[in-house]
Tab-separated table of C-alpha atoms in Angstrom:
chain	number	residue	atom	x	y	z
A	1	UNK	CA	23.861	-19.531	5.162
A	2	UNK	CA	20.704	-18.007	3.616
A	3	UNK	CA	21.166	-14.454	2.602
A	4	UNK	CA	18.009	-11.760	2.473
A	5	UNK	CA	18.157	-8.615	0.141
A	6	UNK	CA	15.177	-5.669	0.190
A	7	UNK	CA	14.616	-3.156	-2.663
A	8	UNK	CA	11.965	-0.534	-2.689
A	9	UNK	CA	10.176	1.139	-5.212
A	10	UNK	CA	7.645	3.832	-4.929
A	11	UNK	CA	7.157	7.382	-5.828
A	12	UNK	CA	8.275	9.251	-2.754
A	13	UNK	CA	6.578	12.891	-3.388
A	14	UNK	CA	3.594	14.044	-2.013
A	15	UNK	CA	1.628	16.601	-3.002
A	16	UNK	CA	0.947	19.793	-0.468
A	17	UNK	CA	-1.284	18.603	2.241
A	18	UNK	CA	-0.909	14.969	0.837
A	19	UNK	CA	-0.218	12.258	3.733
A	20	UNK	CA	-0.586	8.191	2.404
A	21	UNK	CA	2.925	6.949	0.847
A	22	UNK	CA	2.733	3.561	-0.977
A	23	UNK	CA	5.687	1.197	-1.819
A	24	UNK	CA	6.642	-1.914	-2.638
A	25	UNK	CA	9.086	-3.949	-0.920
A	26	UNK	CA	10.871	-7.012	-2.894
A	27	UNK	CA	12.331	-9.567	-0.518
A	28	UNK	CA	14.844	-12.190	-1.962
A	29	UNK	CA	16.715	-14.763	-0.252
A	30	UNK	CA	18.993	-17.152	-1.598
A	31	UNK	CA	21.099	-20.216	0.111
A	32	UNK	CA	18.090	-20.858	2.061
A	33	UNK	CA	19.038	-24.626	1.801
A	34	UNK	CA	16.934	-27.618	2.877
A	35	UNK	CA	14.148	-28.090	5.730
A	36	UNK	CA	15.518	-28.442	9.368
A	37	UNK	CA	19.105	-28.910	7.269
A	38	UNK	CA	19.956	-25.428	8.123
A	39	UNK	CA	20.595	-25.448	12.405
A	40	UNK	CA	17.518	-23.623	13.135
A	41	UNK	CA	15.579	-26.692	14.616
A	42	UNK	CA	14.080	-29.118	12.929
A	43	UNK	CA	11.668	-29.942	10.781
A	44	UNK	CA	8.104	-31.183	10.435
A	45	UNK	CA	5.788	-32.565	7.720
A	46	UNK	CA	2.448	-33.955	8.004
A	47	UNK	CA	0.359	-35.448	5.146
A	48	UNK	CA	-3.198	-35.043	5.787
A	49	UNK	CA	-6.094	-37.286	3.706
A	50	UNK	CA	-9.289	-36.871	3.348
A	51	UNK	CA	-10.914	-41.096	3.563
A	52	UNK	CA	-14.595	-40.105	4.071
A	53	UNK	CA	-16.865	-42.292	2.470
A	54	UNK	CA	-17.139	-39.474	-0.537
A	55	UNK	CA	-13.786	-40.659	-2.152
A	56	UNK	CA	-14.914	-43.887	-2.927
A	57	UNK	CA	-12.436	-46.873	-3.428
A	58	UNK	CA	-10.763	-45.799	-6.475
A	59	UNK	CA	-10.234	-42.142	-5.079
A	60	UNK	CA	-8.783	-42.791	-1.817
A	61	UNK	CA	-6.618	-45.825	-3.963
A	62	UNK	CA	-5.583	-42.291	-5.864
A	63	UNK	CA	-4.654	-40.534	-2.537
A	64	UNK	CA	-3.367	-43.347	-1.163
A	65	UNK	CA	-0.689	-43.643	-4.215
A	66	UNK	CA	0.107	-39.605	-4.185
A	67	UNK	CA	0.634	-40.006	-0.434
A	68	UNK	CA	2.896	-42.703	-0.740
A	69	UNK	CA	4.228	-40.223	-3.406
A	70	UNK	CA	4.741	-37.491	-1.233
A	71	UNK	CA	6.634	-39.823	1.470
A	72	UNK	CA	9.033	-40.044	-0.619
A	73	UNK	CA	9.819	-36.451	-1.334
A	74	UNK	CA	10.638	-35.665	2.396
A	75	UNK	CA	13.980	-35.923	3.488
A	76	UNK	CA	15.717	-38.050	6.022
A	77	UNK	CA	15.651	-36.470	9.397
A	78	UNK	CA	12.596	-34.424	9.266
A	79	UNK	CA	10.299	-35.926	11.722
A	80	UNK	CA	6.647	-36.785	9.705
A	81	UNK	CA	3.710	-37.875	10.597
A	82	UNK	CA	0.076	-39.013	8.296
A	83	UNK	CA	-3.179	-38.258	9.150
A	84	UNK	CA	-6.491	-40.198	7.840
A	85	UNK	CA	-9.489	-37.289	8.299
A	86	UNK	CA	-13.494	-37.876	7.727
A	87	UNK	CA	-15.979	-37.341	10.622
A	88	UNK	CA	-12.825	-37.425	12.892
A	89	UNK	CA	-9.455	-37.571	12.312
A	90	UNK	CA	-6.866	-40.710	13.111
A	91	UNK	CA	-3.177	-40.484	13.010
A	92	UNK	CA	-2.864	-43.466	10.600
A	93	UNK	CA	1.241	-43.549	10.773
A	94	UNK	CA	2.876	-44.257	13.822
A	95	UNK	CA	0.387	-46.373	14.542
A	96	UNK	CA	0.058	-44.872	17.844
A	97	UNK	CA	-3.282	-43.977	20.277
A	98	UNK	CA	-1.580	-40.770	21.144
A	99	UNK	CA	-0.257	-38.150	18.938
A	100	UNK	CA	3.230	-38.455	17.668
A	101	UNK	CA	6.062	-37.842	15.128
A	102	UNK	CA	9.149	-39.992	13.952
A	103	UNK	CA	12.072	-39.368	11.801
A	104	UNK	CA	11.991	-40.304	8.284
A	105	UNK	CA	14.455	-43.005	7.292
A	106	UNK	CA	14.173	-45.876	5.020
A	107	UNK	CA	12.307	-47.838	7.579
A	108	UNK	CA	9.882	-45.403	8.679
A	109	UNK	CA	9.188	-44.028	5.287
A	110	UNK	CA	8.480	-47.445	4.065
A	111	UNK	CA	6.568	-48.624	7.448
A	112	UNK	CA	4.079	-45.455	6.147
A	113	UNK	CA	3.661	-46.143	2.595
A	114	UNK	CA	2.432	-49.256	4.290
A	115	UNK	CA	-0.364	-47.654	6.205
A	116	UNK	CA	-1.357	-45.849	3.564
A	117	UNK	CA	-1.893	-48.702	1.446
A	118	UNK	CA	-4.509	-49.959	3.829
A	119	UNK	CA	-6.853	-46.527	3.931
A	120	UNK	CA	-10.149	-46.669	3.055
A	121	UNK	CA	-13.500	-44.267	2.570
A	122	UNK	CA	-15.774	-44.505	5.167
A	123	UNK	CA	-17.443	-41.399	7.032
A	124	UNK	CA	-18.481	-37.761	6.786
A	125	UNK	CA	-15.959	-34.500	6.362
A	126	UNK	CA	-14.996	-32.749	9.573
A	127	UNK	CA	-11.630	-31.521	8.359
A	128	UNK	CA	-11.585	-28.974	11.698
A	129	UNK	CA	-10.958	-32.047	13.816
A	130	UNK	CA	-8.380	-32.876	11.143
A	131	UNK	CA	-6.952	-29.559	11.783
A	132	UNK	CA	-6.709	-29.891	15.450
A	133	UNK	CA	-4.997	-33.511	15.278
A	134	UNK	CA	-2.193	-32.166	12.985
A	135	UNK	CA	-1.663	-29.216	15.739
A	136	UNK	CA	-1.450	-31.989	18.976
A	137	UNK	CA	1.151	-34.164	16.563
A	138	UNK	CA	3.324	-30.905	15.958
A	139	UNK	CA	3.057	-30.351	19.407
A	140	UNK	CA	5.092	-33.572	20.603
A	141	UNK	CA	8.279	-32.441	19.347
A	142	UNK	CA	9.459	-29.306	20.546
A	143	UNK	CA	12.577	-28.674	18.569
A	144	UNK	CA	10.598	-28.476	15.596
A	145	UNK	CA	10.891	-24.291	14.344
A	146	UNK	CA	9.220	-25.386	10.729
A	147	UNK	CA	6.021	-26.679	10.491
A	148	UNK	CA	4.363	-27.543	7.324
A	149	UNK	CA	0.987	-30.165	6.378
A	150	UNK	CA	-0.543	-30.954	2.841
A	151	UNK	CA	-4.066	-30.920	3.327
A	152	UNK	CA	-6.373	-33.002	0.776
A	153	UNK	CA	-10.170	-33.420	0.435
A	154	UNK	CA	-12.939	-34.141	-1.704
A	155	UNK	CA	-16.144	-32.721	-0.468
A	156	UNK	CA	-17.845	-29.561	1.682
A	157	UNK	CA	-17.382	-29.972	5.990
A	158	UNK	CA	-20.499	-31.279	6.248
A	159	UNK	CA	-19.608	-32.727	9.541
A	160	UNK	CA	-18.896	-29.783	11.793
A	161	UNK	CA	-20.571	-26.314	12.048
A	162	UNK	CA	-19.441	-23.375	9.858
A	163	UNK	CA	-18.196	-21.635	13.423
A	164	UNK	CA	-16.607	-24.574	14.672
A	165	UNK	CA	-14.362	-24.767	11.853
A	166	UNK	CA	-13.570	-20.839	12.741
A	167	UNK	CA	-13.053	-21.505	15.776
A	168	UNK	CA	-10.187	-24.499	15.070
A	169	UNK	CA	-8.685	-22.445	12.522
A	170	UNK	CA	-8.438	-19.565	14.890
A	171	UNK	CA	-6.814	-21.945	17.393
A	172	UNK	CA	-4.372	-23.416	15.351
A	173	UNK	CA	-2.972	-20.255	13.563
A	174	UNK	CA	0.149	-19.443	13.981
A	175	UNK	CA	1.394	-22.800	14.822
A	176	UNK	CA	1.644	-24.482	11.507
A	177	UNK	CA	1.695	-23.668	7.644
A	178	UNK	CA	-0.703	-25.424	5.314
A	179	UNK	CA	-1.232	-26.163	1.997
A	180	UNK	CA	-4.305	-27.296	0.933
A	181	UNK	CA	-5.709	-28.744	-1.902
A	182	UNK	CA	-9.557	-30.029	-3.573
A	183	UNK	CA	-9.998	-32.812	-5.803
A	184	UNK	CA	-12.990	-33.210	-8.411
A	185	UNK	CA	-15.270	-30.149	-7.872
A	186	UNK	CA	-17.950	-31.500	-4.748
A	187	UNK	CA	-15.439	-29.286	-1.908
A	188	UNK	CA	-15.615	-25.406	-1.462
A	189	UNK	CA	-13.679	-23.168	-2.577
A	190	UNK	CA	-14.009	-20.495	-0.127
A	191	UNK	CA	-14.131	-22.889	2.714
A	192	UNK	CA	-10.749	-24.909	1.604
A	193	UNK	CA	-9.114	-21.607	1.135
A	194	UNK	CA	-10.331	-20.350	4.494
A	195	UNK	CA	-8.025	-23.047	6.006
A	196	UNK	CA	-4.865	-22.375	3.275
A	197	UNK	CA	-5.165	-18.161	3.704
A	198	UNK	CA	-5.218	-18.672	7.981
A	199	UNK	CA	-1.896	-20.950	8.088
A	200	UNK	CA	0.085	-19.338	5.268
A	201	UNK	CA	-0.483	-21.602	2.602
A	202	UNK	CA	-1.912	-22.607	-0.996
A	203	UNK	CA	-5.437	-23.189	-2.156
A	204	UNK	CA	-5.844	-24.958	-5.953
A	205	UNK	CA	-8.251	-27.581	-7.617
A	206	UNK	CA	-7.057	-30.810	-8.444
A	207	UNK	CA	-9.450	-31.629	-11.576
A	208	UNK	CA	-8.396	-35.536	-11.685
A	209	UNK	CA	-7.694	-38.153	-9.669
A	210	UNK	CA	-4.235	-39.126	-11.631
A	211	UNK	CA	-3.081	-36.119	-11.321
A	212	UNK	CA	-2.859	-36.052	-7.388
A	213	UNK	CA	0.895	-37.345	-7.563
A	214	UNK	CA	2.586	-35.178	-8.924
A	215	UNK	CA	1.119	-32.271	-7.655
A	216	UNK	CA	1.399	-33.728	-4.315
A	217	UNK	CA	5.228	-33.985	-4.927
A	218	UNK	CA	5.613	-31.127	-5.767
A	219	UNK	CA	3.659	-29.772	-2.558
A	220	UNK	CA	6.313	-31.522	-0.677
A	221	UNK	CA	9.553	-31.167	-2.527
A	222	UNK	CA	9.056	-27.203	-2.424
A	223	UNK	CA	8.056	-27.632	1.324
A	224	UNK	CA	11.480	-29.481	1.740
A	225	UNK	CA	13.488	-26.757	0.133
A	226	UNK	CA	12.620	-24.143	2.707
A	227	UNK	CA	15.452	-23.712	4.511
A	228	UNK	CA	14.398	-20.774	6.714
A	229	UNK	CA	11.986	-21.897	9.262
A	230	UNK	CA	10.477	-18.405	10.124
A	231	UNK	CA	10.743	-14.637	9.228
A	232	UNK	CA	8.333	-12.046	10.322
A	233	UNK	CA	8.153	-8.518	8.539
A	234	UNK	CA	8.931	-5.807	10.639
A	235	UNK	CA	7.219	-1.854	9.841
A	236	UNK	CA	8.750	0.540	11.627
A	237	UNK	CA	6.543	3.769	11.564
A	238	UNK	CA	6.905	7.467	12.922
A	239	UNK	CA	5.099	8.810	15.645
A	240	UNK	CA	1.802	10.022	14.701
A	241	UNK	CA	1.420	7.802	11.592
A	242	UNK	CA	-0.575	4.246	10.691
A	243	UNK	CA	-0.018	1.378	8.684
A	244	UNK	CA	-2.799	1.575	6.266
A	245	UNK	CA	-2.217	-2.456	5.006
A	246	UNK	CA	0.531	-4.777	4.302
A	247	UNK	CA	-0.027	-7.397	1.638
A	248	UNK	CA	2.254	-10.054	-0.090
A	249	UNK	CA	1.111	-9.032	-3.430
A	250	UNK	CA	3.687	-11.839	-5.248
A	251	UNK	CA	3.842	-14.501	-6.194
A	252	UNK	CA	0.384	-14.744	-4.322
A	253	UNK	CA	-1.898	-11.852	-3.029
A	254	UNK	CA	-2.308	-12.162	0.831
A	255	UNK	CA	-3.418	-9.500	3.330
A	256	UNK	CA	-0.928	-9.650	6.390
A	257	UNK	CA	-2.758	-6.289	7.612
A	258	UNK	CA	-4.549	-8.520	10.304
A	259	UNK	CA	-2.230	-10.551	11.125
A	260	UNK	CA	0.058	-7.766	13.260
A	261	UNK	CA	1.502	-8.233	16.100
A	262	UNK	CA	3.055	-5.450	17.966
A	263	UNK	CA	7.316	-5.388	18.982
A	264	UNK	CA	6.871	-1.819	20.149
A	265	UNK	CA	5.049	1.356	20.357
A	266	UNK	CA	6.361	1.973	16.806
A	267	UNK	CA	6.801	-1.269	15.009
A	268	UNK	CA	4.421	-3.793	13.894
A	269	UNK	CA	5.449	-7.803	12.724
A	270	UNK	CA	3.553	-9.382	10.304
A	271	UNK	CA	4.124	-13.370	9.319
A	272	UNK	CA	5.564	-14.762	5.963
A	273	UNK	CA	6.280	-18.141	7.217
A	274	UNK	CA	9.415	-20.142	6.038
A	275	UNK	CA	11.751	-19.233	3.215
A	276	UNK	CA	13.653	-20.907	0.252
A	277	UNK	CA	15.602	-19.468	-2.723
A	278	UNK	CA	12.617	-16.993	-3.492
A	279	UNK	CA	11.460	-13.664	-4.145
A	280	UNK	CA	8.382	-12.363	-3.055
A	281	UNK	CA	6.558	-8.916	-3.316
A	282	UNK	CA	4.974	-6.794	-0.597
A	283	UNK	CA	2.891	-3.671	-0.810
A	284	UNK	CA	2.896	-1.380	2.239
A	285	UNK	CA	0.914	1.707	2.777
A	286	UNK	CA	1.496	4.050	5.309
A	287	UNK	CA	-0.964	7.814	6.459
A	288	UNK	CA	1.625	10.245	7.719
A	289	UNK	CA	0.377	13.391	9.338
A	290	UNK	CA	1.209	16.393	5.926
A	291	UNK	CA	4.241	18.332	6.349
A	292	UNK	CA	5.046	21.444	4.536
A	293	UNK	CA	6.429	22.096	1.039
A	294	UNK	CA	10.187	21.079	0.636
A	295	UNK	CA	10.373	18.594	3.935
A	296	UNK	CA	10.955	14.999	3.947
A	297	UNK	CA	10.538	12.163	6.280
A	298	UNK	CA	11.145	8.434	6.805
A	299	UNK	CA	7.813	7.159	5.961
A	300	UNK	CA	8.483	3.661	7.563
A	301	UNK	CA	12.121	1.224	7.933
A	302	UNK	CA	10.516	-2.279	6.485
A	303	UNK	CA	12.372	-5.284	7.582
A	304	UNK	CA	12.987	-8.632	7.378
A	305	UNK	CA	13.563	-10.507	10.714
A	306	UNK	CA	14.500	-14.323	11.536
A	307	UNK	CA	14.332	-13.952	15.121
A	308	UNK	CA	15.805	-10.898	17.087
A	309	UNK	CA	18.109	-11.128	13.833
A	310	UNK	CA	17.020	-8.491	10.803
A	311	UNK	CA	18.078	-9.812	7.558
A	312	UNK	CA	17.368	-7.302	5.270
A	313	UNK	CA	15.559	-3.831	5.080
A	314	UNK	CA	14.138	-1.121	3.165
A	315	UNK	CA	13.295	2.511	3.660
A	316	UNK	CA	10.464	4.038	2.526
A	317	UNK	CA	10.669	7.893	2.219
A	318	UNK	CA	8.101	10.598	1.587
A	319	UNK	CA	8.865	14.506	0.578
A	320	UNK	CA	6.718	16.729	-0.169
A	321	UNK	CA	6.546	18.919	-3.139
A	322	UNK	CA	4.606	21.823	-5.424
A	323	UNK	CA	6.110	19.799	-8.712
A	324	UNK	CA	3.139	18.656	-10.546
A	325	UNK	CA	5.257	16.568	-12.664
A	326	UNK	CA	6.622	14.837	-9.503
A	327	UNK	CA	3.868	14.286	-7.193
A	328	UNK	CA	1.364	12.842	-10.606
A	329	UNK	CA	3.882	10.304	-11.645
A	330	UNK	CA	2.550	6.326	-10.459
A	331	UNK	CA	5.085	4.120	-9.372
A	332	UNK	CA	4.863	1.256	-11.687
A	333	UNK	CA	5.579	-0.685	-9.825
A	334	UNK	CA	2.667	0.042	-7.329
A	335	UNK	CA	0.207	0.799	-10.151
A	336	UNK	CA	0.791	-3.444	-11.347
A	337	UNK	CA	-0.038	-4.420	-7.369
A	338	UNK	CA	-2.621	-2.595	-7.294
A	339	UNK	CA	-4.674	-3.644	-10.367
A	340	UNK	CA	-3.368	-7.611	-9.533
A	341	UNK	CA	-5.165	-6.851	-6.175
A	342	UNK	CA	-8.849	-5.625	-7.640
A	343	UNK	CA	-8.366	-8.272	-10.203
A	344	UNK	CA	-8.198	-10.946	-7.788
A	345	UNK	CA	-11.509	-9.440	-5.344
A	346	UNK	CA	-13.277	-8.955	-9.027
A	347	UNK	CA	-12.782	-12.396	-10.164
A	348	UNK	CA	-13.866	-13.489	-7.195
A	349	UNK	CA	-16.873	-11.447	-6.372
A	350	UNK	CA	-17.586	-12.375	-9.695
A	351	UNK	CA	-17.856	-15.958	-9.066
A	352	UNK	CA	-19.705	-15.602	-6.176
A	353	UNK	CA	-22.681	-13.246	-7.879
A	354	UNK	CA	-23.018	-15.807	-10.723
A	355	UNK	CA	-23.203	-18.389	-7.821
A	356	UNK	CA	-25.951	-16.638	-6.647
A	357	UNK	CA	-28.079	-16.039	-9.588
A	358	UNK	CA	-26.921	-12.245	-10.117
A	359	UNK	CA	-26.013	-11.923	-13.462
A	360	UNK	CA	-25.493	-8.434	-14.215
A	361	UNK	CA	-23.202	-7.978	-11.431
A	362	UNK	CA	-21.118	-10.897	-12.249
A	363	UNK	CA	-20.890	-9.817	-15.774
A	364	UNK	CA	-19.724	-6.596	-14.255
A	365	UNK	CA	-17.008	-7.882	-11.831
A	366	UNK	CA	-16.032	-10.494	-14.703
A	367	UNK	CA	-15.926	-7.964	-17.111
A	368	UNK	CA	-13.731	-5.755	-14.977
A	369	UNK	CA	-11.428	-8.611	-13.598
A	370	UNK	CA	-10.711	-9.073	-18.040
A	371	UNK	CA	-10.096	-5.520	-18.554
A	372	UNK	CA	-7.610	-5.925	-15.408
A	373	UNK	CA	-6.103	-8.706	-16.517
A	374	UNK	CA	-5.511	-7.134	-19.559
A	375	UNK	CA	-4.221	-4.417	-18.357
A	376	UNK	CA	-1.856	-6.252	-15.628
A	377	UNK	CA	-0.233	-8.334	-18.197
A	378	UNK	CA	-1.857	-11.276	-16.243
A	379	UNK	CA	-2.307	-14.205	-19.406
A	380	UNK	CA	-3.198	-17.070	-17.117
A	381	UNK	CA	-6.177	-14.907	-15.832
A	382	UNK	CA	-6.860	-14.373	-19.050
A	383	UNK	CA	-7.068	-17.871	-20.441
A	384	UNK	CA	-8.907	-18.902	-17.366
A	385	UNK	CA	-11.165	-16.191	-17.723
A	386	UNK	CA	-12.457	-17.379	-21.249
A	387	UNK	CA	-13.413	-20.211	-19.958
A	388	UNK	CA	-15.835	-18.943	-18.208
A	389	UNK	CA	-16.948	-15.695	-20.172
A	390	UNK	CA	-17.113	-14.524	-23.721
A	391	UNK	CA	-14.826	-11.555	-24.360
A	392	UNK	CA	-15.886	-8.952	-26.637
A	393	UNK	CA	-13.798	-6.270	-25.722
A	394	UNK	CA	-10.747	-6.571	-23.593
A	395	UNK	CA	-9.906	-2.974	-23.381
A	396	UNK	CA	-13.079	-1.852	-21.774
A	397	UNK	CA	-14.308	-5.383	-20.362
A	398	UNK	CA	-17.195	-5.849	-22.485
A	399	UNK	CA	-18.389	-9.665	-21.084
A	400	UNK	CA	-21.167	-12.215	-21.797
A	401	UNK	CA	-21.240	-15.194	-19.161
A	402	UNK	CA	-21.207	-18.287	-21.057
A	403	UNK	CA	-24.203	-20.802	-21.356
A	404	UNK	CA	-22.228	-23.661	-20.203
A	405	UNK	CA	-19.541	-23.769	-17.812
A	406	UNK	CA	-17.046	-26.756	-16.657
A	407	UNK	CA	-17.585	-26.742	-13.030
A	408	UNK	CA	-13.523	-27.302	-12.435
A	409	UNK	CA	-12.843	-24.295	-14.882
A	410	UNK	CA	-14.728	-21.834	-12.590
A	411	UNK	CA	-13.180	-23.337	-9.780
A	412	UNK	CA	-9.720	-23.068	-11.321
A	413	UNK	CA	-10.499	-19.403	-12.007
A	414	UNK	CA	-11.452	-18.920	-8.282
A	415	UNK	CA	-8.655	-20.700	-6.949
A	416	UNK	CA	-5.932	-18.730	-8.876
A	417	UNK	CA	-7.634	-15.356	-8.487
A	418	UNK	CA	-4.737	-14.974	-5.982
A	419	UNK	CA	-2.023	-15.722	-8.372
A	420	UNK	CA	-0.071	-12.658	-9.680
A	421	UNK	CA	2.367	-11.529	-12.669
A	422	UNK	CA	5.468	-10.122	-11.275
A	423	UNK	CA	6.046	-6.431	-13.027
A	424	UNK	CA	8.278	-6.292	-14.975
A	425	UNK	CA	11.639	-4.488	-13.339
């Protein structure tokens, strides 16, 4: 039986006439157990490939292997599907001309390492109608509560329209999680992660082709130790006030603010997706209307709910005070978030100024996103950092873009802007 904790940490005074409160909420479960193991419903995987004709032979041979791979990472029960995506999209295993799933056992998972084996490039990139495939197979088995696809591809949608792809990932929101992943450095960046930010997944570069199995088992073996199909944060909030934002601000930073969904006048829900033995952190920012010197109020009840069922929650208080020495202090705690938060928009506006020939305001974000990095504690933005720019000041992010930069370094850098440092407690 998976258990859920909350802690909160903020600084809870407010100066006179002072009305947003910021905290952070830290979430841990533990005895999640294993995908559809835990009586919730079951369980779904699907392994999507990208075969278009820009893999070549020896690179869907490599996704073919990791594939295989991955089939053998998911457990017996969960019901599993593979899907072969270029210009359209084919459910290669069950061989089948209508969508459908079937339960991994020895015969099944070996009956799909063998269609695998026979995939082949051929065809443009349309992963949208990849998208929408995976949705119809998840759709044939309604018992399934967890929902979960590895995405892989090689090259930009070329196939589809910018706005249809919106569209499809507008559609299929909500209904499945998604982790998605490039190979080589011909895909998109901010189109892949489009896709992986929408369905509550991952977005990172897969620089070689040998590489693809292992990270594709480990894709799979941390989707199959989620043993919580789906929890939703709740934020209760007084009358009269607003929920500024809520972000997952660790181990990832992901804006939920847009996401809400509304459970009553009061309380907002925003999606995490499935759980295993994890911790994650959340930064929520409420405006309350100022009360006088000396009051105090429940700034917002933040919960964690499987269901009708709340897990865990946290309170998040505000009083108000004349104390200079009290209302001045930074929580910590918020202060990291924060700076993990800018660091992860300046790396990337960064990137995407350099992309566009404007040097001196990449130099300027890249600069900023070292000083912040710095700053954070963040050493794996850092190092990826240098890759890309020469550091002659860390303090006060004094940057020179390099001459020469490894196309799969930048695109490292971009895809783990997101990735954060936990502060240290």
């Amino acid at each position: 039986m998976a258990e859920f904790s909350a802690s909160v940490y903020q600084n809870e005074f407010l100066p006179d006439g002072g009305t947003d409160v910021h905290a952070i909420v830290t979430v841990s479960c533990t005895g999640a157990g294993s995908a559809g193991q835990s009586g919730s419903g079951d369980a779904g995987e699907i392994i999507i490939v990208d075969t278009s004709g820009s893999m070549g032979a020896e690179g869907v041979r490599a996704a073919a292997f990791a594939a295989q791979t991955a089939l053998d990472q998911i457990l017996d029960g969960v019901w599993f599907a593979v899907i072969s995506g270029n210009d359209r999209a084919q459910l290669a295993f069950p061989p089948s001309p209508e969508p459908v799933m079937v339960r991994m056992d020895q015969f099944t998972r070996q009956a799909a390492k063998d269609a695998v084996s026979r995939f082949y490039a051929d065809g443009g990139t349309a992963m949208g109608t990849w998208l929408r495939l995976a949705s119809r197979v998840f759709a044939t088995v309604p018992t399934l509560t967890q929902k979960h696809a590895l995405l892989l591809t090689d090259g930009e949608n070329q196939h589809e329209s910018p706005e249809v792809l919106t569209q499809t990932i507008q559609a299929v929101t909500g209904q499945f999680q998604c982790d998605c992943r490039g190979v080589g450095v011909a895909w998109q960046v901010d189109e892949v992660r489009r896709i992986a930010t929408a369905l509550l997944g991952t977005v990172d570069i897969i620089p070689a082709q040998d590489q693809l199995a292992a990270e594709f088992a480990k894709i799979i073996q941390n989707a199959m130790s989620k043993g919580v199909a789906q929890a939703e944060m709740r934020v209760w909030a007084p009358q009269g006030a607003q929920v500024l934002f809520v972000r997952q601000v660790a181990p990832t930073v992901d804006d939920l603010t847009a996401r809400r969904t509304e459970v009553n006048a009061l309380t907002s829900a925003y999606p995490t997706g499935s759980w295993g033995d994890e911790s994650r952190d959340y930064h929520v920012a409420i405006r309350l209307a100022a009360k006088g010197i000396g009051q105090e109020q429940l700034a917002a009840r933040v919960q964690l709910a499987i269901g009708a069922d709340v897990v865990a929650q946290g309170l998040v208080r505000a009083l108000w005070s004349e104390d200079e020495a009290l209302t001045t202090r930074i929580s910590p705690e918020v202060a990291h978030y924060t700076g993990q938060t800018e660091l992860a928009e300046a790396i990337q506006d960064g990137l995407a100024a350099k992309a566009a020939g404007d040097t001196a305001t990449a130099t300027t974000k890249l600069g900023r996103a070292v000083q912040l990095a710095a700053q954070t504690g963040n050493e794996e933005a850092t190092t990826r950092l240098r890759k890309v720019v020469d550091i002659d000041d860390q303090d006060n992010g004094t940057v020179r873009l390099k001459r020469t930069v490894e196309k799969a370094d930048e695109m490292a850098l971009d895809t783990a802007s997101t990735k954060t440092t936990r502060v240290k407690k």
